[in-house]
Amino acid sequence: MCLLLLLLLRLPSFTQETDKISTKTKFQELPEKLEKALQTKDNARIASAYEELGDEHAALNNLIKAEENYKKSILYLNSKKDAIKLGAITRKLATIQEAQNKNEEARKNFDKALDYNYESNSIKDAELNQNDMMRNTSNTSIPKQKANIEQKIVTIQNVPQAKQDTIELARSYEQLGDVNIQEKKYKDAIENYAKADEVISQSAIPNSTLKPKIQEALLNTSDIKFSIEQSIQMYTKAEQMQNHKNQIDAASNLAKLYEKNNELNLAEPWYRKSFELSKTYGTVDYTIQTLENLNTYYTKHQMTQKAISSYKSFIADMPDIVQRDSIYLDKTLLDHADERIKKLEESQKLQEKILVTKNRFNQFLILSLVVLCFALTLLYRAYQAIQKKNKKIALQSLRREMNPHFIFNSLNSVNQFISTHNEKEANAYLTKFSQLMRKMMEQSNHDFILLEHELEILKNYLDLEQQRFNQKFEYSIHIDPDIEVSDHWIPNMILQPHLENSIWHGIRYIETKGEISISISKTKDYLLIQIEDNGIGVEKSKKLKTTHQKQIKGRGSSNVKERIQILNELYNSDIHLEEKEKSKINLSGMIYKLRIPLKLNIK
């Protein structure tokens, strides 16, 4: 055997022919498919690629590698999502393990496949796996094994022929033959192996385990004539069907049977027949095996010259045999594919290791950034809270700044009433003043109050000022009918300073009756409040001030503007104040326009 391989490798034509193999065979595509699937992390495609590799190895009788690839395929499938696929691949794995006599592992995987069958409601497959699981159980008796296999055959044959699982049917006949071998019922084994071989021949199913089993049964039966008759029938049938592999096997079996029966004159022709058929139609493995059988016979019977002649014949025909032998080339290419996949897996593991290290670093970095961001957020929120608190304090301070000014003016009026001995008016004034102060104090801690409450305060204030200035002016308040004063919010003490300016810096200087008009309307988004008077206006008022009055800077208008700015910042609002003098001829006075959003986030 070693000599043959050395001779084979030295043949230039052999290497030339193998170099002519197409660069795009399925064995070269498989690593590419797996590589793409691994790159895209597509588990279904990865599983499919490993399953295909397992199938190819199983077809070439590389059972260990087939088992490895089926196991890898299973790892990439989801038990809930891929129950049907898992059932099929797990069954393949169990079948390969059984072929290697790993019966306990096979039993467990047939059991797993059975669970997947139940999960996917595959009843027919469940029956097959149930029978195979029971057959591989260590304490299952031979009659029980036989019954399970026969039941499986019945289950398969009950399906319409077009849908029958021929692979399972062939395996079942082969398994039944195996049980017959255990029973030493070689004739029954031969019959069942023959049935399996017939199914295989009709369906072109690859099976490398059946031929040696047939040969074992034929050679071990006590009735050699029966075995010879069976082998002749097999040869004749194979010849008629032009099944050259079966012809070679049948010829080899006949040669060994005739030699065993000491019919040497018939044994040699059949040995030569199997060798010649192998050279013409067989694979490299078949040709080498039949050559060894022939030369063993020649050596045993001291026919040295014939042995040398057969070697020469083999060497001469070897290039043609190699070129024709797709299985031999498939094995070579599959070995190359395995090497590529092994390197690919090693590369993938290295990439995963690098990725894990990178991910850990990234996780640490992200965690650090999260902690830093969290700390900065806390600091920023604390800063915002402090800023908000400071603005609240500033706003409250500005509101309270208005109260002493108003109280001082009011007490001056009370003092004036008392000095003129008008106690009745003084008492009435004090009563209204106390009511106003109570309402103002009730609302003093609120940034916004209802329009309803603000109007009550303004009316009370204007009534007091009318009394103070001896009815020198009149006022009117106009509210659009569609405005509900109890539904709208406005800044606290935002209108009173403008009314005070209208009275003290405008109307008090005119000789005619003063008029103050307050109008309230709204648009789609804003509440609009306008205060209008017929006083002398700001510019004329400044000219009438004494030197002492000019040195004292009023805080009313600036106070309101500062409060509006703070309110806009605190509540992210758009409150706007506009004040201007009347510009038309023969008209004097001031117009104050306040615009407040209808939707305020004041919670």
PDB file of C-alpha atoms in Angstrom, residues 40 108 111 133 154 161 175 224 228 250 276 349 356 361 381 435 499 508 510 527 543 580 598:
ATOM      1  CA  THR A  40     -21.781  39.051   9.290  1.00  0.00           C
ATOM      2  CA  LYS A 108     -28.722  10.780  23.876  1.00  0.00           C
ATOM      3  CA  ASP A 111     -33.448  11.521  22.380  1.00  0.00           C
ATOM      4  CA  MET A 133     -33.158   5.798  20.599  1.00  0.00           C
ATOM      5  CA  VAL A 154     -43.265   0.265   8.169  1.00  0.00           C
ATOM      6  CA  GLN A 161     -43.390   6.642  -2.419  1.00  0.00           C
ATOM      7  CA  GLN A 175     -29.509  -1.725  10.693  1.00  0.00           C
ATOM      8  CA  ILE A 224     -20.955 -20.860   0.666  1.00  0.00           C
ATOM      9  CA  ILE A 228     -21.889 -17.476  -4.323  1.00  0.00           C
ATOM     10  CA  ALA A 250     -19.684  -8.438  -6.377  1.00  0.00           C
ATOM     11  CA  GLU A 276      -9.851  -4.451 -14.448  1.00  0.00           C
ATOM     12  CA  LYS A 349     -11.079  33.170  17.872  1.00  0.00           C
ATOM     13  CA  VAL A 356     -13.374  40.999  24.102  1.00  0.00           C
ATOM     14  CA  PHE A 361     -11.587  48.581  27.631  1.00  0.00           C
ATOM     15  CA  ARG A 381     -27.988  70.407  38.561  1.00  0.00           C
ATOM     16  CA  GLN A 435     -57.459  95.318  52.752  1.00  0.00           C
ATOM     17  CA  LEU A 499     -50.320 102.507  37.150  1.00  0.00           C
ATOM     18  CA  ARG A 508     -50.983 114.605  38.622  1.00  0.00           C
ATOM     19  CA  ILE A 510     -52.461 117.912  34.095  1.00  0.00           C
ATOM     20  CA  LEU A 527     -52.587  87.247  26.877  1.00  0.00           C
ATOM     21  CA  LYS A 543     -38.404 118.403  32.948  1.00  0.00           C
ATOM     22  CA  LYS A 580     -43.927 104.231  24.811  1.00  0.00           C
ATOM     23  CA  LEU A 598     -51.099  81.601  27.683  1.00  0.00           C
TER      24      LEU A 598
END
